[in-house]
Amino acid sequence: MEELGSPTAEIDPDRPNIEDYLPRESIQEPNGKLHLRDLLDISPALTEAAGAIIDDSFTRCFKSNPPEPWNWNVYLFPLWCLGVVVRYGILFPVRVAILAVGWIAFFSAFLPVHFLMSGDNKFKRKIERKLVEMMCSVFVASWTGVVKYHGPRPSMRPQQVFVANHTSMIDFIILEQMTAFAVIMQKHPGWVGFIQKTILESVGCIWFNRTEAKDREIVTRKIRGHVHGADNNPLLIFPEGTCVNNHYTVMFKKGAFELGCAVCPVAIKYNKIFVDAFWNSRKQSFTMHLAQLMTSWAVVCDVWYLEPQFLRPGESPIEFAERVREIISVRAGLKMVPWDGYLKYSRPSPKHTERKQQIFAESVLRRLEEE
């Protein structure tokens, strides 16, 4: 067996255990008599802390790696300059025009249907659903989207919920152009919030604010009511709760897996050959994210509609969520990491700190007992 510290050892950089990066001799238990220097030696704790700061698997889930430069010589640089002129000078204005014409056509049809047609009838909902699908198709066209769908198209049936991995808000747009899903989504300000309130509510979308505890109870009741409705649009949930960079999947929230209905996994995988579709909402507004997509060559991705899954006898909702996450991760070629995505928005729970303190205290006590 190869030594852990040898240069030929295979090291997995995504394991959160810092011991995998240390030479074996640095983590061996001390032999013989206990000395004061052994008791006061805090180098393992400092090494682990430094490793977590420098390169931890949690941060890598939400980091967009810039592409390697290819315009590094005199032959390729002119081609790169030509590409910039084409993308910004030709493609971008054409795409803006497509998006503007699409919005004008959409509002010209949607507003009369939404405000002038009385009542809440099936015909009105069908028209609104088709118009939303059309507008999402216009968005995808404005990126020159190349989307390949695999598997049967989702249908309107009660007692089912669709769950998908989450890379950007455009996940919803790409799925919505094929099927008018009712999505569970964070409330947003600005023009995105206007679209949420005036347009997407017509297809049954449900909004929440993750900073308000009351919203969770309200959303839970709405979800349970929605999945039992025969005429409601299919419900789509992104159980990660945040955007991940399409290389990893973080832990799924269990809410979608304790509804007592069929869970239909959807796997989404973007090809970074033309643009990185990951949206880092902390560093970039959604408007700038769309501008980045519209100034790229194309958005290329695959979407897989997978077999419905059901809760097995004796299986907890958390185990069910992990099983579905594994199905999605394997299909899309993503790596599973044991992190809660909400840590991106809040400080870690004190119990994690207390656990580390307890481990350190037990180590000290064990050494004292050996003396």
mmCIF file of N, CA and C in Angstrom, residues 120-164:
data_model
loop_
_atom_site.group_PDB
_atom_site.id
_atom_site.type_symbol
_atom_site.label_atom_id
_atom_site.label_comp_id
_atom_site.label_asym_id
_atom_site.label_seq_id
_atom_site.Cartn_x
_atom_site.Cartn_y
_atom_site.Cartn_z
ATOM 1 N N ASP A 120 -61.897 32.117 -12.945
ATOM 2 C CA ASP A 120 -60.709 31.272 -12.930
ATOM 3 C C ASP A 120 -61.058 29.961 -13.634
ATOM 4 N N ASN A 121 -61.156 30.023 -14.956
ATOM 5 C CA ASN A 121 -61.577 28.852 -15.715
ATOM 6 C C ASN A 121 -60.389 28.164 -16.371
ATOM 7 N N LYS A 122 -60.611 26.941 -16.835
ATOM 8 C CA LYS A 122 -59.541 26.130 -17.412
ATOM 9 C C LYS A 122 -58.986 26.753 -18.690
ATOM 10 N N PHE A 123 -59.862 27.358 -19.507
ATOM 11 C CA PHE A 123 -59.410 27.943 -20.770
ATOM 12 C C PHE A 123 -58.440 29.098 -20.518
ATOM 13 N N LYS A 124 -58.750 29.936 -19.539
ATOM 14 C CA LYS A 124 -57.872 31.055 -19.197
ATOM 15 C C LYS A 124 -56.528 30.544 -18.704
ATOM 16 N N ARG A 125 -56.538 29.555 -17.822
ATOM 17 C CA ARG A 125 -55.287 29.013 -17.295
ATOM 18 C C ARG A 125 -54.455 28.365 -18.403
ATOM 19 N N LYS A 126 -55.126 27.720 -19.353
ATOM 20 C CA LYS A 126 -54.399 27.082 -20.456
ATOM 21 C C LYS A 126 -53.695 28.113 -21.321
ATOM 22 N N ILE A 127 -54.386 29.218 -21.620
ATOM 23 C CA ILE A 127 -53.773 30.270 -22.436
ATOM 24 C C ILE A 127 -52.581 30.891 -21.705
ATOM 25 N N GLU A 128 -52.767 31.198 -20.414
ATOM 26 C CA GLU A 128 -51.681 31.783 -19.640
ATOM 27 C C GLU A 128 -50.484 30.825 -19.569
ATOM 28 N N ARG A 129 -50.765 29.548 -19.437
ATOM 29 C CA ARG A 129 -49.687 28.555 -19.375
ATOM 30 C C ARG A 129 -48.899 28.541 -20.683
ATOM 31 N N LYS A 130 -49.591 28.554 -21.813
ATOM 32 C CA LYS A 130 -48.915 28.537 -23.108
ATOM 33 C C LYS A 130 -48.115 29.824 -23.341
ATOM 34 N N LEU A 131 -48.646 30.952 -22.877
ATOM 35 C CA LEU A 131 -47.926 32.213 -23.042
ATOM 36 C C LEU A 131 -46.651 32.240 -22.202
ATOM 37 N N VAL A 132 -46.702 31.706 -20.997
ATOM 38 C CA VAL A 132 -45.499 31.644 -20.155
ATOM 39 C C VAL A 132 -44.463 30.731 -20.792
ATOM 40 N N GLU A 133 -44.892 29.606 -21.334
ATOM 41 C CA GLU A 133 -43.963 28.710 -22.033
ATOM 42 C C GLU A 133 -43.334 29.425 -23.232
ATOM 43 N N MET A 134 -44.152 30.200 -23.951
ATOM 44 C CA MET A 134 -43.632 30.933 -25.101
ATOM 45 C C MET A 134 -42.591 31.959 -24.682
ATOM 46 N N MET A 135 -42.839 32.691 -23.582
ATOM 47 C CA MET A 135 -41.892 33.705 -23.139
ATOM 48 C C MET A 135 -40.587 33.081 -22.674
ATOM 49 N N CYS A 136 -40.669 31.930 -22.038
ATOM 50 C CA CYS A 136 -39.445 31.241 -21.622
ATOM 51 C C CYS A 136 -38.651 30.769 -22.836
ATOM 52 N N SER A 137 -39.354 30.358 -23.886
ATOM 53 C CA SER A 137 -38.668 29.978 -25.122
ATOM 54 C C SER A 137 -37.949 31.166 -25.741
ATOM 55 N N VAL A 138 -38.534 32.358 -25.630
ATOM 56 C CA VAL A 138 -37.874 33.564 -26.128
ATOM 57 C C VAL A 138 -36.596 33.833 -25.344
ATOM 58 N N PHE A 139 -36.650 33.656 -24.021
ATOM 59 C CA PHE A 139 -35.448 33.820 -23.207
ATOM 60 C C PHE A 139 -34.347 32.866 -23.662
ATOM 61 N N VAL A 140 -34.700 31.597 -23.846
ATOM 62 C CA VAL A 140 -33.708 30.613 -24.264
ATOM 63 C C VAL A 140 -33.144 30.970 -25.641
ATOM 64 N N ALA A 141 -33.990 31.467 -26.531
ATOM 65 C CA ALA A 141 -33.516 31.879 -27.855
ATOM 66 C C ALA A 141 -32.553 33.058 -27.756
ATOM 67 N N SER A 142 -32.755 33.930 -26.765
ATOM 68 C CA SER A 142 -31.880 35.101 -26.618
ATOM 69 C C SER A 142 -30.487 34.715 -26.137
ATOM 70 N N TRP A 143 -30.302 33.474 -25.681
ATOM 71 C CA TRP A 143 -28.959 32.992 -25.326
ATOM 72 C C TRP A 143 -28.414 32.050 -26.394
ATOM 73 N N THR A 144 -29.174 31.850 -27.486
ATOM 74 C CA THR A 144 -28.896 30.768 -28.434
ATOM 75 C C THR A 144 -28.780 29.458 -27.660
ATOM 76 N N GLY A 145 -29.803 29.169 -26.885
ATOM 77 C CA GLY A 145 -29.809 27.984 -26.050
ATOM 78 C C GLY A 145 -29.897 26.704 -26.861
ATOM 79 N N VAL A 146 -29.015 25.760 -26.565
ATOM 80 C CA VAL A 146 -29.032 24.441 -27.189
ATOM 81 C C VAL A 146 -29.327 23.445 -26.072
ATOM 82 N N VAL A 147 -30.585 23.064 -25.934
ATOM 83 C CA VAL A 147 -31.028 22.236 -24.819
ATOM 84 C C VAL A 147 -31.503 20.898 -25.360
ATOM 85 N N LYS A 148 -30.978 19.824 -24.823
ATOM 86 C CA LYS A 148 -31.386 18.486 -25.223
ATOM 87 C C LYS A 148 -32.131 17.839 -24.064
ATOM 88 N N TYR A 149 -33.389 17.485 -24.300
ATOM 89 C CA TYR A 149 -34.235 16.884 -23.269
ATOM 90 C C TYR A 149 -34.258 15.370 -23.452
ATOM 91 N N HIS A 150 -34.112 14.668 -22.344
ATOM 92 C CA HIS A 150 -34.121 13.201 -22.364
ATOM 93 C C HIS A 150 -35.258 12.708 -21.463
ATOM 94 N N GLY A 151 -35.986 11.712 -21.933
ATOM 95 C CA GLY A 151 -37.045 11.136 -21.119
ATOM 96 C C GLY A 151 -38.408 11.713 -21.454
ATOM 97 N N PRO A 152 -39.458 11.156 -20.857
ATOM 98 C CA PRO A 152 -40.823 11.605 -21.156
ATOM 99 C C PRO A 152 -41.106 12.992 -20.609
ATOM 100 N N ARG A 153 -41.863 13.758 -21.356
ATOM 101 C CA ARG A 153 -42.230 15.112 -20.949
ATOM 102 C C ARG A 153 -43.179 15.057 -19.752
ATOM 103 N N PRO A 154 -42.978 15.886 -18.734
ATOM 104 C CA PRO A 154 -43.858 15.866 -17.550
ATOM 105 C C PRO A 154 -45.308 16.162 -17.914
ATOM 106 N N SER A 155 -46.208 15.517 -17.205
ATOM 107 C CA SER A 155 -47.641 15.695 -17.444
ATOM 108 C C SER A 155 -48.316 16.214 -16.181
ATOM 109 N N MET A 156 -49.525 16.749 -16.349
ATOM 110 C CA MET A 156 -50.294 17.265 -15.216
ATOM 111 C C MET A 156 -51.020 16.112 -14.531
ATOM 112 N N ARG A 157 -50.520 15.735 -13.364
ATOM 113 C CA ARG A 157 -51.142 14.685 -12.570
ATOM 114 C C ARG A 157 -51.046 15.066 -11.097
ATOM 115 N N PRO A 158 -52.035 14.698 -10.310
ATOM 116 C CA PRO A 158 -51.928 14.960 -8.874
ATOM 117 C C PRO A 158 -50.951 14.002 -8.216
ATOM 118 N N GLN A 159 -50.601 14.319 -6.985
ATOM 119 C CA GLN A 159 -49.740 13.455 -6.176
ATOM 120 C C GLN A 159 -48.352 13.249 -6.800
ATOM 121 N N GLN A 160 -47.753 14.339 -7.295
ATOM 122 C CA GLN A 160 -46.393 14.252 -7.794
ATOM 123 C C GLN A 160 -45.692 15.591 -7.597
ATOM 124 N N VAL A 161 -44.390 15.533 -7.436
ATOM 125 C CA VAL A 161 -43.574 16.734 -7.312
ATOM 126 C C VAL A 161 -42.256 16.475 -8.030
ATOM 127 N N PHE A 162 -41.760 17.471 -8.755
ATOM 128 C CA PHE A 162 -40.508 17.364 -9.489
ATOM 129 C C PHE A 162 -39.408 18.081 -8.706
ATOM 130 N N VAL A 163 -38.247 17.451 -8.593
ATOM 131 C CA VAL A 163 -37.109 18.044 -7.895
ATOM 132 C C VAL A 163 -35.905 18.028 -8.828
ATOM 133 N N ALA A 164 -35.108 19.096 -8.791
ATOM 134 C CA ALA A 164 -33.969 19.226 -9.706
ATOM 135 C C ALA A 164 -32.801 19.869 -8.989
#
